[in-house]
mmCIF file of C-alpha atoms and ligand atoms in Angstrom:
data_model
loop_
_atom_site.group_PDB
_atom_site.id
_atom_site.type_symbol
_atom_site.label_atom_id
_atom_site.label_comp_id
_atom_site.label_asym_id
_atom_site.label_seq_id
_atom_site.Cartn_x
_atom_site.Cartn_y
_atom_site.Cartn_z
ATOM 1 C CA MET A 1 0.007 0.060 -0.022
ATOM 2 C CA ALA A 2 2.599 2.524 1.065
ATOM 3 C CA LEU A 3 3.578 4.432 -1.986
ATOM 4 C CA SER A 4 6.536 6.722 -1.646
ATOM 5 C CA LEU A 5 6.395 9.908 -3.505
ATOM 6 C CA ARG A 6 9.812 10.865 -4.634
ATOM 7 C CA SER A 7 10.592 13.892 -6.743
ATOM 8 C CA CYS A 8 12.066 13.389 -10.175
ATOM 9 C CA GLY A 9 13.311 15.665 -12.853
ATOM 10 C CA ALA A 10 10.167 16.440 -14.651
ATOM 11 C CA VAL A 11 8.477 19.376 -12.915
ATOM 12 C CA LEU A 12 4.857 19.868 -13.542
ATOM 13 C CA SER A 13 4.316 23.422 -14.479
ATOM 14 C CA VAL A 14 1.291 24.587 -12.590
ATOM 15 C CA VAL A 15 1.034 28.184 -13.601
ATOM 16 C CA CYS A 16 -0.523 30.654 -11.260
ATOM 17 C CA VAL A 17 -3.403 32.286 -13.007
ATOM 18 C CA SER A 18 -6.293 34.525 -12.075
ATOM 19 C CA LEU A 19 -9.884 33.468 -11.952
ATOM 20 C CA GLN A 20 -10.661 35.564 -15.054
ATOM 21 C CA PHE A 21 -11.889 33.567 -18.020
ATOM 22 C CA ALA A 22 -10.727 34.461 -21.375
ATOM 23 C CA VAL A 23 -12.863 34.248 -24.377
ATOM 24 C CA ASN A 24 -10.410 33.088 -26.852
ATOM 25 C CA GLY A 25 -10.469 32.507 -30.612
ATOM 26 C CA LEU A 26 -14.016 33.742 -30.889
ATOM 27 C CA GLU A 27 -13.688 36.881 -32.900
ATOM 28 C CA ALA A 28 -16.925 38.280 -34.150
ATOM 29 C CA GLY A 29 -18.063 36.542 -37.337
ATOM 30 C CA SER A 30 -15.706 33.630 -36.832
ATOM 31 C CA SER A 31 -16.917 30.428 -38.282
ATOM 32 C CA PRO A 32 -18.668 27.615 -36.364
ATOM 33 C CA ASP A 33 -17.293 27.024 -33.036
ATOM 34 C CA CYS A 34 -18.763 25.005 -30.275
ATOM 35 C CA GLY A 35 -16.879 27.125 -27.680
ATOM 36 C CA CYS A 36 -14.486 24.360 -27.523
ATOM 37 C CA SER A 37 -11.671 26.895 -27.370
ATOM 38 C CA SER A 38 -13.412 29.407 -25.201
ATOM 39 C CA LEU A 39 -12.720 27.756 -21.887
ATOM 40 C CA ASN A 40 -9.371 29.113 -21.156
ATOM 41 C CA ARG A 41 -8.442 30.548 -17.846
ATOM 42 C CA GLU A 42 -6.618 33.712 -18.784
ATOM 43 C CA PRO A 43 -3.059 33.596 -17.593
ATOM 44 C CA SER A 44 -1.997 36.666 -15.591
ATOM 45 C CA GLU A 45 0.149 37.324 -12.498
ATOM 46 C CA GLY A 46 -0.372 35.305 -9.554
ATOM 47 C CA LYS A 47 -3.659 36.518 -8.022
ATOM 48 C CA HIS A 48 -4.798 33.146 -7.040
ATOM 49 C CA PRO A 49 -4.266 32.198 -3.431
ATOM 50 C CA SER A 50 -3.793 28.500 -3.870
ATOM 51 C CA CYS A 51 -0.737 28.509 -6.109
ATOM 52 C CA GLU A 52 1.892 28.414 -3.366
ATOM 53 C CA ASN A 53 2.979 25.128 -4.316
ATOM 54 C CA PRO A 54 3.431 25.165 -8.013
ATOM 55 C CA ALA A 55 5.978 22.567 -8.398
ATOM 56 C CA ASP A 56 4.375 19.517 -6.769
ATOM 57 C CA LYS A 57 6.077 16.622 -8.328
ATOM 58 C CA TYR A 58 4.356 13.385 -8.725
ATOM 59 C CA SER A 59 6.747 10.739 -9.877
ATOM 60 C CA ALA A 60 5.801 7.428 -11.351
ATOM 61 C CA VAL A 61 6.006 4.952 -8.467
ATOM 62 C CA VAL A 62 3.713 2.182 -9.401
ATOM 63 C CA ASN A 63 4.848 -0.927 -7.697
ATOM 64 C CA GLU A 64 4.576 -3.541 -10.428
ATOM 65 C CA LYS A 65 4.117 -6.313 -7.914
ATOM 66 C CA SER A 66 0.994 -4.737 -6.350
ATOM 67 C CA SER A 67 -2.377 -5.058 -7.750
ATOM 68 C CA ASP A 68 -2.352 -1.434 -8.518
ATOM 69 C CA HIS A 69 -0.902 -2.124 -11.906
ATOM 70 C CA ASP A 70 -4.029 -4.162 -12.837
ATOM 71 C CA THR A 71 -6.150 -1.131 -12.627
ATOM 72 C CA LEU A 72 -4.314 0.935 -15.104
ATOM 73 C CA SER A 73 -5.772 0.806 -18.591
ATOM 74 C CA LYS A 74 -4.626 -1.858 -20.887
ATOM 75 C CA MET A 75 -2.461 -0.479 -23.602
ATOM 76 C CA VAL A 76 -2.263 -1.222 -27.263
ATOM 77 C CA LEU A 77 1.113 -1.374 -28.930
ATOM 78 C CA LEU A 78 1.064 0.489 -32.178
ATOM 79 C CA GLN A 79 3.856 -0.051 -34.783
ATOM 80 C CA GLY A 80 3.982 3.471 -36.119
ATOM 81 C CA GLY A 81 5.750 3.986 -39.455
ATOM 82 C CA TRP A 82 4.821 6.668 -42.073
ATOM 83 C CA PHE A 83 1.208 7.945 -42.093
ATOM 84 C CA LEU A 84 -0.671 10.900 -43.461
ATOM 85 C CA MET A 85 -1.404 13.501 -40.731
ATOM 86 C CA GLY A 86 -3.921 16.285 -41.146
ATOM 87 C CA THR A 87 -6.071 16.797 -44.268
ATOM 88 C CA ASP A 88 -6.208 18.855 -47.432
ATOM 89 C CA GLU A 89 -9.970 19.153 -46.928
ATOM 90 C CA PRO A 90 -10.167 20.724 -43.611
ATOM 91 C CA GLY A 91 -13.561 20.959 -41.999
ATOM 92 C CA ILE A 92 -12.463 23.856 -40.005
ATOM 93 C CA PRO A 93 -9.521 25.404 -41.823
ATOM 94 C CA GLN A 94 -8.620 28.056 -39.063
ATOM 95 C CA ASP A 95 -7.812 25.187 -36.732
ATOM 96 C CA GLY A 96 -4.766 24.336 -38.702
ATOM 97 C CA GLU A 97 -6.034 20.870 -39.810
ATOM 98 C CA GLY A 98 -3.947 21.131 -42.976
ATOM 99 C CA PRO A 99 -2.073 20.540 -44.993
ATOM 100 C CA GLN A 100 -1.839 16.840 -45.112
ATOM 101 C CA ARG A 101 1.729 15.704 -44.469
ATOM 102 C CA ARG A 102 3.820 12.570 -44.187
ATOM 103 C CA VAL A 103 4.764 11.850 -40.557
ATOM 104 C CA TRP A 104 6.946 9.001 -39.129
ATOM 105 C CA LEU A 105 6.295 7.556 -35.728
ATOM 106 C CA ASP A 106 8.336 5.179 -33.773
ATOM 107 C CA PRO A 107 6.387 2.308 -32.070
ATOM 108 C CA PHE A 108 4.390 3.451 -29.023
ATOM 109 C CA HIS A 109 1.655 2.204 -26.662
ATOM 110 C CA ILE A 110 -1.595 3.991 -26.025
ATOM 111 C CA GLU A 111 -4.278 3.258 -23.599
ATOM 112 C CA GLU A 112 -7.376 1.558 -24.974
ATOM 113 C CA HIS A 113 -9.805 3.946 -23.336
ATOM 114 C CA GLU A 114 -10.092 7.295 -21.670
ATOM 115 C CA VAL A 115 -8.899 7.385 -17.966
ATOM 116 C CA THR A 116 -11.844 6.688 -15.784
ATOM 117 C CA ASN A 117 -13.036 8.204 -12.565
ATOM 118 C CA LYS A 118 -12.106 4.974 -10.814
ATOM 119 C CA GLN A 119 -8.627 5.079 -12.142
ATOM 120 C CA PHE A 120 -8.110 8.739 -11.316
ATOM 121 C CA GLN A 121 -9.520 8.109 -7.767
ATOM 122 C CA ARG A 122 -6.897 5.402 -7.207
ATOM 123 C CA PHE A 123 -4.214 7.873 -8.219
ATOM 124 C CA THR A 124 -5.524 10.586 -5.936
ATOM 125 C CA ASN A 125 -6.020 8.167 -3.143
ATOM 126 C CA GLN A 126 -2.465 7.007 -3.432
ATOM 127 C CA THR A 127 -0.779 10.396 -3.940
ATOM 128 C CA GLY A 128 -3.088 12.958 -2.325
ATOM 129 C CA TYR A 129 -3.030 14.815 -5.664
ATOM 130 C CA VAL A 130 -5.372 17.766 -5.696
ATOM 131 C CA THR A 131 -6.513 18.898 -9.262
ATOM 132 C CA GLU A 132 -6.321 22.424 -10.506
ATOM 133 C CA ALA A 133 -10.054 22.800 -10.599
ATOM 134 C CA GLU A 134 -10.219 21.837 -6.927
ATOM 135 C CA ARG A 135 -7.541 24.470 -6.119
ATOM 136 C CA PHE A 136 -9.193 27.144 -8.230
ATOM 137 C CA GLY A 137 -12.451 26.324 -6.799
ATOM 138 C CA ASP A 138 -14.363 26.066 -10.026
ATOM 139 C CA SER A 139 -14.546 24.574 -13.472
ATOM 140 C CA PHE A 140 -16.561 24.908 -16.606
ATOM 141 C CA VAL A 141 -19.856 23.037 -16.868
ATOM 142 C CA PHE A 142 -22.050 22.853 -19.836
ATOM 143 C CA GLU A 143 -25.343 24.617 -18.711
ATOM 144 C CA GLY A 144 -27.505 21.941 -20.105
ATOM 145 C CA LEU A 145 -26.240 19.602 -17.340
ATOM 146 C CA LEU A 146 -26.856 21.989 -14.362
ATOM 147 C CA SER A 147 -29.472 21.677 -11.741
ATOM 148 C CA GLU A 148 -31.999 24.560 -11.429
ATOM 149 C CA ASP A 149 -30.379 25.381 -8.004
ATOM 150 C CA ILE A 150 -26.925 25.930 -9.460
ATOM 151 C CA LYS A 151 -28.279 27.665 -12.575
ATOM 152 C CA SER A 152 -30.036 30.240 -10.430
ATOM 153 C CA SER A 153 -26.873 30.876 -8.568
ATOM 154 C CA LEU A 154 -24.781 31.640 -11.638
ATOM 155 C CA SER A 155 -23.823 35.232 -12.358
ATOM 156 C CA HIS A 156 -21.994 34.923 -15.486
ATOM 157 C CA ALA A 157 -21.165 32.701 -18.416
ATOM 158 C CA VAL A 158 -18.726 32.752 -21.280
ATOM 159 C CA ALA A 159 -20.027 35.654 -23.359
ATOM 160 C CA ALA A 160 -19.280 34.122 -26.721
ATOM 161 C CA ALA A 161 -20.336 30.593 -25.643
ATOM 162 C CA PRO A 162 -23.180 31.181 -23.203
ATOM 163 C CA TRP A 163 -23.687 27.398 -22.737
ATOM 164 C CA TRP A 164 -20.548 27.293 -20.691
ATOM 165 C CA SER A 165 -20.549 28.441 -17.122
ATOM 166 C CA PRO A 166 -17.811 28.527 -14.558
ATOM 167 C CA VAL A 167 -19.419 26.721 -11.657
ATOM 168 C CA LYS A 168 -18.087 27.000 -8.063
ATOM 169 C CA GLY A 169 -17.349 23.675 -6.592
ATOM 170 C CA ALA A 170 -17.250 21.892 -9.954
ATOM 171 C CA ASP A 171 -14.459 19.347 -10.118
ATOM 172 C CA TRP A 172 -13.801 15.743 -11.136
ATOM 173 C CA ARG A 173 -15.632 14.547 -8.015
ATOM 174 C CA HIS A 174 -18.576 16.924 -8.622
ATOM 175 C CA PRO A 175 -18.924 17.089 -12.369
ATOM 176 C CA GLU A 176 -21.964 19.322 -12.333
ATOM 177 C CA GLY A 177 -21.099 21.277 -9.160
ATOM 178 C CA PRO A 178 -21.443 20.687 -5.454
ATOM 179 C CA ASP A 179 -24.852 18.896 -5.640
ATOM 180 C CA SER A 180 -23.464 16.150 -8.035
ATOM 181 C CA ASP A 181 -21.220 13.218 -7.494
ATOM 182 C CA ILE A 182 -19.581 10.400 -9.407
ATOM 183 C CA ALA A 183 -20.722 7.402 -7.348
ATOM 184 C CA ASP A 184 -22.649 5.866 -10.148
ATOM 185 C CA ARG A 185 -20.054 6.961 -12.853
ATOM 186 C CA MET A 186 -16.859 5.295 -11.714
ATOM 187 C CA ASP A 187 -16.518 3.799 -15.212
ATOM 188 C CA HIS A 188 -17.041 7.171 -16.944
ATOM 189 C CA PRO A 189 -14.116 9.213 -18.173
ATOM 190 C CA VAL A 190 -12.738 11.564 -15.514
ATOM 191 C CA LEU A 191 -13.762 15.147 -16.191
ATOM 192 C CA HIS A 192 -12.575 18.596 -15.099
ATOM 193 C CA VAL A 193 -8.846 17.637 -15.349
ATOM 194 C CA SER A 194 -6.319 20.248 -16.521
ATOM 195 C CA TRP A 195 -3.356 19.407 -18.661
ATOM 196 C CA ALA A 196 -1.164 19.362 -15.648
ATOM 197 C CA ASP A 197 -3.587 16.988 -13.831
ATOM 198 C CA ALA A 198 -3.434 14.680 -16.857
ATOM 199 C CA GLN A 199 0.274 14.854 -17.087
ATOM 200 C CA ALA A 200 0.514 14.047 -13.332
ATOM 201 C CA TYR A 201 -1.672 11.061 -13.606
ATOM 202 C CA CYS A 202 0.323 9.658 -16.650
ATOM 203 C CA GLN A 203 3.570 10.227 -14.848
ATOM 204 C CA TRP A 204 2.306 8.388 -11.780
ATOM 205 C CA ALA A 205 1.314 5.555 -14.045
ATOM 206 C CA GLN A 206 4.849 5.533 -15.514
ATOM 207 C CA ARG A 207 3.284 6.684 -18.807
ATOM 208 C CA ARG A 208 2.996 10.013 -20.522
ATOM 209 C CA LEU A 209 0.483 11.966 -22.641
ATOM 210 C CA PRO A 210 0.490 11.086 -26.358
ATOM 211 C CA THR A 211 1.738 13.557 -28.862
ATOM 212 C CA GLU A 212 -0.818 14.983 -31.192
ATOM 213 C CA ALA A 213 0.772 12.908 -33.960
ATOM 214 C CA GLU A 214 0.638 9.724 -31.904
ATOM 215 C CA TRP A 215 -3.035 10.484 -30.967
ATOM 216 C CA GLU A 216 -4.005 11.094 -34.607
ATOM 217 C CA PHE A 217 -2.238 8.002 -35.856
ATOM 218 C CA ALA A 218 -4.043 6.056 -33.121
ATOM 219 C CA CYS A 219 -7.367 7.715 -34.116
ATOM 220 C CA ARG A 220 -6.952 6.624 -37.753
ATOM 221 C CA GLY A 221 -6.946 2.918 -36.771
ATOM 222 C CA GLY A 222 -4.812 1.905 -39.711
ATOM 223 C CA LEU A 223 -7.112 3.623 -42.327
ATOM 224 C CA GLN A 224 -5.637 6.251 -44.648
ATOM 225 C CA ASP A 225 -7.112 9.636 -45.357
ATOM 226 C CA ARG A 226 -10.594 8.969 -43.728
ATOM 227 C CA LEU A 227 -12.700 11.395 -41.730
ATOM 228 C CA TYR A 228 -13.373 9.094 -38.848
ATOM 229 C CA PRO A 229 -11.657 6.209 -37.041
ATOM 230 C CA TRP A 230 -13.997 3.845 -38.824
ATOM 231 C CA GLY A 231 -14.223 5.378 -42.245
ATOM 232 C CA ASN A 232 -15.938 8.308 -44.070
ATOM 233 C CA LYS A 233 -19.569 7.693 -43.167
ATOM 234 C CA LEU A 234 -20.648 8.995 -39.818
ATOM 235 C CA MET A 235 -23.238 6.171 -39.235
ATOM 236 C CA PRO A 236 -22.441 3.068 -41.135
ATOM 237 C CA ARG A 237 -25.471 0.839 -41.321
ATOM 238 C CA GLY A 238 -27.288 3.353 -39.272
ATOM 239 C CA GLN A 239 -25.230 2.655 -36.204
ATOM 240 C CA HIS A 240 -23.632 5.176 -33.919
ATOM 241 C CA TYR A 241 -19.918 4.795 -33.599
ATOM 242 C CA ALA A 242 -19.276 7.499 -31.034
ATOM 243 C CA ASN A 243 -20.928 9.492 -28.322
ATOM 244 C CA LEU A 244 -21.805 12.795 -29.968
ATOM 245 C CA TRP A 245 -24.641 15.237 -30.032
ATOM 246 C CA GLN A 246 -27.887 14.575 -31.906
ATOM 247 C CA GLY A 247 -30.549 17.275 -32.177
ATOM 248 C CA ASN A 248 -30.075 20.990 -32.016
ATOM 249 C CA PHE A 249 -26.992 22.394 -30.299
ATOM 250 C CA PRO A 250 -27.120 23.765 -27.587
ATOM 251 C CA ASN A 251 -30.823 23.442 -26.711
ATOM 252 C CA HIS A 252 -31.997 19.949 -27.535
ATOM 253 C CA ASN A 253 -30.000 16.788 -27.359
ATOM 254 C CA THR A 254 -32.107 13.871 -28.424
ATOM 255 C CA ALA A 255 -29.371 11.459 -27.186
ATOM 256 C CA GLU A 256 -30.265 9.077 -30.035
ATOM 257 C CA ASP A 257 -26.934 7.464 -29.416
ATOM 258 C CA GLY A 258 -27.994 6.552 -25.932
ATOM 259 C CA TYR A 259 -26.205 9.374 -24.011
ATOM 260 C CA SER A 260 -26.772 13.103 -23.462
ATOM 261 C CA LYS A 261 -23.596 13.430 -21.519
ATOM 262 C CA ALA A 262 -20.471 11.360 -21.008
ATOM 263 C CA SER A 263 -20.899 7.582 -21.332
ATOM 264 C CA PRO A 264 -19.109 4.750 -19.646
ATOM 265 C CA VAL A 265 -15.883 4.091 -21.460
ATOM 266 C CA MET A 266 -16.028 1.440 -24.212
ATOM 267 C CA SER A 267 -19.748 1.891 -24.819
ATOM 268 C CA PHE A 268 -19.246 2.292 -28.612
ATOM 269 C CA PRO A 269 -17.308 0.100 -31.028
ATOM 270 C CA ALA A 270 -13.421 0.114 -30.994
ATOM 271 C CA ASN A 271 -11.489 1.268 -34.059
ATOM 272 C CA GLY A 272 -9.238 -0.961 -36.106
ATOM 273 C CA PHE A 273 -6.496 -0.670 -33.429
ATOM 274 C CA GLY A 274 -8.894 -1.799 -30.670
ATOM 275 C CA LEU A 275 -9.123 1.809 -29.270
ATOM 276 C CA TYR A 276 -12.477 3.063 -27.745
ATOM 277 C CA ASP A 277 -14.036 6.533 -27.821
ATOM 278 C CA ILE A 278 -11.028 7.962 -29.590
ATOM 279 C CA VAL A 279 -13.392 10.485 -31.132
ATOM 280 C CA GLY A 280 -16.510 11.542 -29.074
ATOM 281 C CA ASN A 281 -17.314 11.073 -25.376
ATOM 282 C CA VAL A 282 -14.656 13.439 -24.003
ATOM 283 C CA TRP A 283 -11.934 15.531 -25.629
ATOM 284 C CA GLU A 284 -8.453 14.258 -24.869
ATOM 285 C CA TRP A 285 -5.417 16.441 -23.874
ATOM 286 C CA THR A 286 -2.219 15.792 -25.900
ATOM 287 C CA ALA A 287 1.358 16.620 -24.987
ATOM 288 C CA ASP A 288 1.793 19.316 -27.670
ATOM 289 C CA TRP A 289 1.529 23.014 -27.673
ATOM 290 C CA TRP A 290 -0.928 24.566 -30.100
ATOM 291 C CA ASN A 291 0.004 25.989 -33.400
ATOM 292 C CA VAL A 292 -1.986 26.335 -36.538
ATOM 293 C CA HIS A 293 0.755 26.652 -39.071
ATOM 294 C CA HIS A 294 2.045 23.392 -40.653
ATOM 295 C CA THR A 295 4.010 22.647 -43.854
ATOM 296 C CA ARG A 296 4.073 19.669 -46.212
ATOM 297 C CA ASP A 297 7.512 18.847 -44.969
ATOM 298 C CA HIS A 298 7.941 15.323 -43.728
ATOM 299 C CA SER A 299 8.743 14.947 -40.127
ATOM 300 C CA ARG A 300 9.780 12.261 -37.700
ATOM 301 C CA ASN A 301 8.132 11.913 -34.251
ATOM 302 C CA PRO A 302 7.025 15.528 -34.255
ATOM 303 C CA LYS A 303 6.299 17.011 -30.815
ATOM 304 C CA GLY A 304 4.738 20.329 -31.791
ATOM 305 C CA PRO A 305 6.180 23.765 -31.095
ATOM 306 C CA GLU A 306 8.692 24.295 -28.290
ATOM 307 C CA THR A 307 6.487 26.615 -26.370
ATOM 308 C CA GLY A 308 3.037 28.170 -26.576
ATOM 309 C CA THR A 309 0.073 29.279 -24.572
ATOM 310 C CA ASP A 310 -2.474 26.513 -25.264
ATOM 311 C CA LYS A 311 -2.310 22.701 -25.425
ATOM 312 C CA VAL A 312 -3.743 20.638 -28.230
ATOM 313 C CA LYS A 313 -6.796 18.474 -27.473
ATOM 314 C CA LYS A 314 -8.360 16.051 -29.872
ATOM 315 C CA GLY A 315 -11.354 14.012 -30.717
ATOM 316 C CA GLY A 316 -14.290 16.237 -29.850
ATOM 317 C CA SER A 317 -16.950 15.283 -27.205
ATOM 318 C CA TYR A 318 -20.454 14.311 -26.515
ATOM 319 C CA MET A 319 -21.265 17.969 -27.049
ATOM 320 C CA CYS A 320 -20.062 17.962 -30.662
ATOM 321 C CA HIS A 321 -22.617 18.395 -33.392
ATOM 322 C CA LYS A 322 -21.777 19.157 -37.008
ATOM 323 C CA SER A 323 -23.385 22.541 -36.834
ATOM 324 C CA TYR A 324 -21.125 23.837 -34.075
ATOM 325 C CA CYS A 325 -18.218 21.593 -33.545
ATOM 326 C CA TYR A 326 -17.347 19.440 -36.465
ATOM 327 C CA ARG A 327 -14.377 18.178 -34.557
ATOM 328 C CA TYR A 328 -15.063 14.515 -34.066
ATOM 329 C CA ARG A 329 -12.694 13.762 -37.010
ATOM 330 C CA CYS A 330 -9.103 12.463 -36.681
ATOM 331 C CA ALA A 331 -7.645 15.500 -38.354
ATOM 332 C CA ALA A 332 -9.648 17.907 -36.216
ATOM 333 C CA ARG A 333 -8.126 19.664 -33.306
ATOM 334 C CA SER A 334 -8.792 22.305 -30.716
ATOM 335 C CA GLN A 335 -6.992 23.992 -27.858
ATOM 336 C CA ASN A 336 -7.214 25.235 -24.296
ATOM 337 C CA THR A 337 -4.869 26.862 -21.891
ATOM 338 C CA PRO A 338 -3.185 24.055 -19.960
ATOM 339 C CA ASP A 339 -5.018 25.062 -16.621
ATOM 340 C CA SER A 340 -8.492 24.844 -18.224
ATOM 341 C CA SER A 341 -10.892 22.187 -17.167
ATOM 342 C CA ALA A 342 -14.401 21.345 -18.302
ATOM 343 C CA SER A 343 -17.234 18.788 -18.255
ATOM 344 C CA ASN A 344 -16.271 17.352 -21.587
ATOM 345 C CA LEU A 345 -12.413 17.237 -21.315
ATOM 346 C CA GLY A 346 -10.335 14.172 -20.276
ATOM 347 C CA PHE A 347 -7.366 12.237 -21.488
ATOM 348 C CA ARG A 348 -5.694 8.918 -22.003
ATOM 349 C CA CYS A 349 -1.973 8.030 -21.622
ATOM 350 C CA ALA A 350 0.650 6.663 -23.893
ATOM 351 C CA ALA A 351 4.013 5.124 -23.325
ATOM 352 C CA ASP A 352 7.217 4.237 -25.083
ATOM 353 C CA PRO A 353 7.863 0.568 -25.594
ATOM 354 C CA LYS A 354 10.045 -0.947 -22.835
ATOM 355 C CA LEU A 355 13.618 -1.257 -24.022
HETATM 356 C C1 NAG B 1 -10.281 5.657 -2.615
HETATM 357 O O1 NAG B 1 -10.437 5.780 -1.206
HETATM 358 C C2 NAG B 1 -11.744 5.793 -0.801
HETATM 359 C C3 NAG B 1 -11.858 6.111 0.678
HETATM 360 O O2 NAG B 1 -10.998 5.368 1.390
HETATM 361 C C4 NAG B 1 -12.384 4.360 -1.135
HETATM 362 O O3 NAG B 1 -13.645 4.330 -0.682
HETATM 363 C C5 NAG B 1 -12.244 4.155 -2.536
HETATM 364 O O4 NAG B 1 -12.709 2.845 -2.913
HETATM 365 C C6 NAG B 1 -10.845 4.392 -3.031
HETATM 366 N N1 NAG B 1 -10.798 4.258 -4.527
HETATM 367 C C7 NAG B 1 -9.934 3.418 -5.253
HETATM 368 C C8 NAG B 1 -10.197 3.402 -6.668
HETATM 369 O O5 NAG B 1 -9.151 2.754 -4.693
HETATM 370 CA CA1 CA B 2 -24.587 11.517 -27.232
HETATM 371 CA CA1 CA B 3 -12.522 10.690 -26.653
#
């Protein structure tokens, strides 16, 4: 049981930020946006009281002999090689989906499903880790999920994406605010985790976040130049292949696919690599900084820009509908500041093959 926390080289950068919320990337007249990119906490000098301990280090100390290891997600070994990343027919050009380019990847492992509440709880139980949303005291929740009580207490929402509200007391244990819990959702993806939280979990598991290129390779499931992990048709044989939004966004979700919010992981078919919910259900953080400028140059094991302000997230979520957020495609991408957290954003880990 006893799990020693020792520090190691990699410092998690937990940036002190204010509680202001930036409305980012939503210039007037901009094209369809689900508010995916509007959830950023605006970085500014340390106004926040709970940032005294920015360099908490959570090293990977999973004892292979204990049963803990069994509760980490199974990983799939992908062989990598050359693949075509991005697209020449971008659904949302300003996201930097193009151009299509040849990318080489070395072999890597990736978890078969999004990290669940149960898995994240084991991590926090063993390490005492406190997420950024818990320290900030709030997180973004989609209004459609809030109780009347909480709705009536809200004073402000994100101007350009009014369906998002910063809710006090919303965090991974309370996904819709203080009057909610995860007791009956332990097999759902963990929500309200920031990039640093995701990074901390993967590090503890002796894993790491996938690069955007790895994530996209994994998404494509061995197919070339297709929109979705399973092909070009959204609903082959009339079947739902991912937890998305049906109906009119943001007012009416028919939940024709069975779920109006996050679903238990592995509720939809796996792709050709055996990976579940790689698009839909929740957005997934990647390791890379955000940048929309790409060239056709070939690259090997690309890791994105050296620095940036936002991290890349991939795959879209249960809130994505073609009319607002056509981002449940493998080439699609979006971004948030690393300290952002929301009710539709999670992650899965990757790892290098053991030498
Ligand atoms: C975490 O700790 C709580 C309280 O002791 C316990 O009820 C729960 O089962 C633990 N969770 C996991 C996944 O071990
Ligand atoms: Ca759905
Ligand atoms: Ca997903």
